[in-house]
PDB file of C-alpha atoms in Angstrom:
ATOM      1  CA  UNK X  59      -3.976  13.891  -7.287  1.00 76.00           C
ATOM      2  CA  UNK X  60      -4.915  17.481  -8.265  1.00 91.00           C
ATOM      3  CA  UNK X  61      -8.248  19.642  -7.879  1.00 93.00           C
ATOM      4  CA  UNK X  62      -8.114  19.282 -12.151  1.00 97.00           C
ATOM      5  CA  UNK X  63      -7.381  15.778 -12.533  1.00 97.00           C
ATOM      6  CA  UNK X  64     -10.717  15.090 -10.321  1.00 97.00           C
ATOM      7  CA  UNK X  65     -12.537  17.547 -12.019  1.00 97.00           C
ATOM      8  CA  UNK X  66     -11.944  15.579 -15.303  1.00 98.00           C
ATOM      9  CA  UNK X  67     -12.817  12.395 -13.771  1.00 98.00           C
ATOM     10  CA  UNK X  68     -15.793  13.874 -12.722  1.00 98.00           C
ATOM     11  CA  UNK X  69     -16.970  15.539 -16.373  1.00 98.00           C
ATOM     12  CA  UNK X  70     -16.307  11.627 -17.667  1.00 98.00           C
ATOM     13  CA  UNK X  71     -18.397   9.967 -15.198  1.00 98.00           C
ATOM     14  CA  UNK X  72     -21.282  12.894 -15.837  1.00 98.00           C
ATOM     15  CA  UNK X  73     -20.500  11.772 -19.473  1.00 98.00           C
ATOM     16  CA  UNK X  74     -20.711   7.962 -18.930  1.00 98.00           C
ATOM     17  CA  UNK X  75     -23.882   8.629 -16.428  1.00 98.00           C
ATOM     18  CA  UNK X  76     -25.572  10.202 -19.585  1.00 98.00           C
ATOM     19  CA  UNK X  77     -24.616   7.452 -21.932  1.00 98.00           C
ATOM     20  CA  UNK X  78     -26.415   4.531 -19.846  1.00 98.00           C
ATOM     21  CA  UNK X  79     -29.173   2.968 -20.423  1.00 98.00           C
ATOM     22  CA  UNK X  80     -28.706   0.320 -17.574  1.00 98.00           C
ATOM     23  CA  UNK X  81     -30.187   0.920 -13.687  1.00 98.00           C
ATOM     24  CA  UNK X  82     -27.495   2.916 -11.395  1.00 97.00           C
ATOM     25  CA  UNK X  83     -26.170  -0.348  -9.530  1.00 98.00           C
ATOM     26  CA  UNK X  84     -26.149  -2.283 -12.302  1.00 98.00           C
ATOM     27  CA  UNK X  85     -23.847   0.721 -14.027  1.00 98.00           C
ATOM     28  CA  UNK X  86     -22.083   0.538 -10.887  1.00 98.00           C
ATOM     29  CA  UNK X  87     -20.826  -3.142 -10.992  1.00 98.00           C
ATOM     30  CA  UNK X  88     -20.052  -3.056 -14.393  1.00 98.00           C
ATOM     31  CA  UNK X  89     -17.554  -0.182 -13.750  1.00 98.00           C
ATOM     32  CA  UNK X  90     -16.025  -1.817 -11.145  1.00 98.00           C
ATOM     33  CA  UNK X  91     -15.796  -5.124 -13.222  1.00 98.00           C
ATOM     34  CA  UNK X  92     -14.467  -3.182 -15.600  1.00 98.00           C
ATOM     35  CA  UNK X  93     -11.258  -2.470 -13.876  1.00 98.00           C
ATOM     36  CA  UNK X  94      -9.840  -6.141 -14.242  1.00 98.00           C
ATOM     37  CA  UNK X  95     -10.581  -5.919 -18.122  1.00 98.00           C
ATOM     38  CA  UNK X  96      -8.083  -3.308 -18.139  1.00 98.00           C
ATOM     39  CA  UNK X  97      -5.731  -5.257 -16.281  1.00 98.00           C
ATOM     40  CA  UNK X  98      -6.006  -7.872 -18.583  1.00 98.00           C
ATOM     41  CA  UNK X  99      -4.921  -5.360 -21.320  1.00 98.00           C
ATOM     42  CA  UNK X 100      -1.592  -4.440 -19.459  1.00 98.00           C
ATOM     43  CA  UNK X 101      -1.093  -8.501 -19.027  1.00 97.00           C
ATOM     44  CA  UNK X 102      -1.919  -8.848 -23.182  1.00 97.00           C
ATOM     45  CA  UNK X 103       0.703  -6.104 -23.953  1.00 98.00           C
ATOM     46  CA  UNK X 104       3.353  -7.640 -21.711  1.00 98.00           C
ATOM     47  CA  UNK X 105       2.611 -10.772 -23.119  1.00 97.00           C
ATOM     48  CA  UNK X 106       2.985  -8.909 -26.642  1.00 98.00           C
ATOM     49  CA  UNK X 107       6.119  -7.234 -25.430  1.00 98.00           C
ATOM     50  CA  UNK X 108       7.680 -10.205 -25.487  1.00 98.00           C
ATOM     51  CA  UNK X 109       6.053 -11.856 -27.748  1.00 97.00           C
ATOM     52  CA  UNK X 110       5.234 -14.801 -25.502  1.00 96.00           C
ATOM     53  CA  UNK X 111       2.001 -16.191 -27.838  1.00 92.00           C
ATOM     54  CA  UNK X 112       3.999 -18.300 -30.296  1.00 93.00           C
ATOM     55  CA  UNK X 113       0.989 -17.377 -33.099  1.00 95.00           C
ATOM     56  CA  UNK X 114       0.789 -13.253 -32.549  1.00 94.00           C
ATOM     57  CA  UNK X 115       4.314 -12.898 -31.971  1.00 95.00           C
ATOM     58  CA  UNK X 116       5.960  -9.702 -30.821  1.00 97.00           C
ATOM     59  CA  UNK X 117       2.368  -7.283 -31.132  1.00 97.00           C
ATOM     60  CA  UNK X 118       3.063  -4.059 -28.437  1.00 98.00           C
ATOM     61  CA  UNK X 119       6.047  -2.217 -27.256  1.00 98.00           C
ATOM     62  CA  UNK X 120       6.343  -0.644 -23.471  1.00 98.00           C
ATOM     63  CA  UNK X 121       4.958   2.214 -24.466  1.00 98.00           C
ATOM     64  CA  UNK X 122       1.672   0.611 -25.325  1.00 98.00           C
ATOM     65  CA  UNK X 123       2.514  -1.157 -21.535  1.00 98.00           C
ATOM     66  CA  UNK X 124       2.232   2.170 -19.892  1.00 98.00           C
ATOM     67  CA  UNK X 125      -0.796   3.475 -22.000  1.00 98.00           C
ATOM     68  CA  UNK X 126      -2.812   0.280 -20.986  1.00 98.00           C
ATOM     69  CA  UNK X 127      -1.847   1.320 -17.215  1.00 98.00           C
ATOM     70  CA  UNK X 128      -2.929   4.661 -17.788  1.00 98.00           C
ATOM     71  CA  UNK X 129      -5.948   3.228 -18.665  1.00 98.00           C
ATOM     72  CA  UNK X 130      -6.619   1.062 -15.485  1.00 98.00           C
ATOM     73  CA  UNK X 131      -5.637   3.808 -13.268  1.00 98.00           C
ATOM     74  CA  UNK X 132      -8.238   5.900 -15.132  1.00 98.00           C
ATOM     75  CA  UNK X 133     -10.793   3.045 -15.039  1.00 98.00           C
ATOM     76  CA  UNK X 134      -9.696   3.054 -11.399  1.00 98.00           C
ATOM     77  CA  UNK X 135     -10.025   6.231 -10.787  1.00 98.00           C
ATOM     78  CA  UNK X 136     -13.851   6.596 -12.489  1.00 98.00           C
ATOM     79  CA  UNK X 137     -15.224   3.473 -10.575  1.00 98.00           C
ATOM     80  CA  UNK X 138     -14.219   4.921  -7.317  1.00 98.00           C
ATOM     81  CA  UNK X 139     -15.799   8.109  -8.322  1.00 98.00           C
ATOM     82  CA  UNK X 140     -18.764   6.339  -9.439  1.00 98.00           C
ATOM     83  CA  UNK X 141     -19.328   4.655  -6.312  1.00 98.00           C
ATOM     84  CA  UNK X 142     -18.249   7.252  -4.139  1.00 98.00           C
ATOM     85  CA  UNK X 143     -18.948  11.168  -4.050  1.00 97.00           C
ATOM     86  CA  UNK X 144     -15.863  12.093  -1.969  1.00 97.00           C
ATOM     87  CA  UNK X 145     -13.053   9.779  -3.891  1.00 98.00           C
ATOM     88  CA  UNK X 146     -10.729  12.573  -4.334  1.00 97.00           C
ATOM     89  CA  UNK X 147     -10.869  12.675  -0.304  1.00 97.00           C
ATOM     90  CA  UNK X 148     -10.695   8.800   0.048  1.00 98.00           C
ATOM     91  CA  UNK X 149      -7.997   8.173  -2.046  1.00 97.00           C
ATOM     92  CA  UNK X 150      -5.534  10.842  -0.895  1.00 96.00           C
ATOM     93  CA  UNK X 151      -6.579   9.074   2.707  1.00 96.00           C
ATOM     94  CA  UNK X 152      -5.605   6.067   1.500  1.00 97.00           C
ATOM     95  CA  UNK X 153      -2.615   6.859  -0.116  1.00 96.00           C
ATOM     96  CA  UNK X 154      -1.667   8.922   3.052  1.00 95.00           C
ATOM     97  CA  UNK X 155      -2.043   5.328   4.836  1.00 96.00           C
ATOM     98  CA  UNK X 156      -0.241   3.579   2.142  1.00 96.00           C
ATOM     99  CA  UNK X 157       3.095   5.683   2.404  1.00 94.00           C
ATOM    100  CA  UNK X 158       2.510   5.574   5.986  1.00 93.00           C
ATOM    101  CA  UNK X 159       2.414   1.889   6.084  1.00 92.00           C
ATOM    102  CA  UNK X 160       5.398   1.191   3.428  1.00 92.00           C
ATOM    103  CA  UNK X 161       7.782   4.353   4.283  1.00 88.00           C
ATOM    104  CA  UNK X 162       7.419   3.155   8.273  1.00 80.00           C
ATOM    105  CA  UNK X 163       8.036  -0.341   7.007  1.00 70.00           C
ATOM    106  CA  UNK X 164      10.778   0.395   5.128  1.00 62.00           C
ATOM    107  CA  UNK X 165      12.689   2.221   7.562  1.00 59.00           C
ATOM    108  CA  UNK X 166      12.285  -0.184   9.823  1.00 56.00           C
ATOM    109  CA  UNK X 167      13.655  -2.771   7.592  1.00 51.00           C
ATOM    110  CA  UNK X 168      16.549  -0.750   7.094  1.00 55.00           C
ATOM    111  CA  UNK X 169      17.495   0.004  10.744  1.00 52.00           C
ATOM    112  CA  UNK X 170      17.989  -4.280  10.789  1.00 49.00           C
TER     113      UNK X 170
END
């Protein structure tokens, strides 16, 4: 991720810090919860996709899909920032791991 794309994470957790009325850890958890709610979203618009609840019918498209992943990547992105001053460092560390891991791993799977 970018220098700018942190920086705007960090102006919306300065703007959610502002908006809360509830103790810091409390804050915390609920951000953190928070990231499975969105998940759920992605789930309800696949499910709506296809139109796999008999009574709703066919209620999102794939676009809708990839705005409601937007959204837990955002909601990602704030509760690791929320919980954790240097996020922009951890997660290019992890990510650095992660490609290690998989790109090492897949080589290896295709030298069999």
């Amino acid at each position: 991720m970018d220098a700018e794309t942190w920086a705007s994470i960090d102006k919306l957790v300065a703007w959610l810090d502002a908006k809360t009325t509830l103790a810091p850890e409390v804050e915390l958890l609920l951000r953190l919860l928070k990231v499975s709610g969105e998940a759920g979203e992605v789930a309800d618009a696949v499910d709506g996709v296809y139109g796999h609840n008999p009574r709703k019918g066919f209620t999102h498209t794939w676009e809708d899909v990839d705005r409601e992943l937007c959204d837990v990547i955002l909601t990602g992105m704030v509760a690791l920032r929320s919980r954790n001053a240097d996020a922009a460092k951890v997660f290019s560390g992890h990510l650095t791991k992660v490609l290690g891991r998989s790109l090492d791993s897949s080589a290896a799977w295709s030298a069999s």
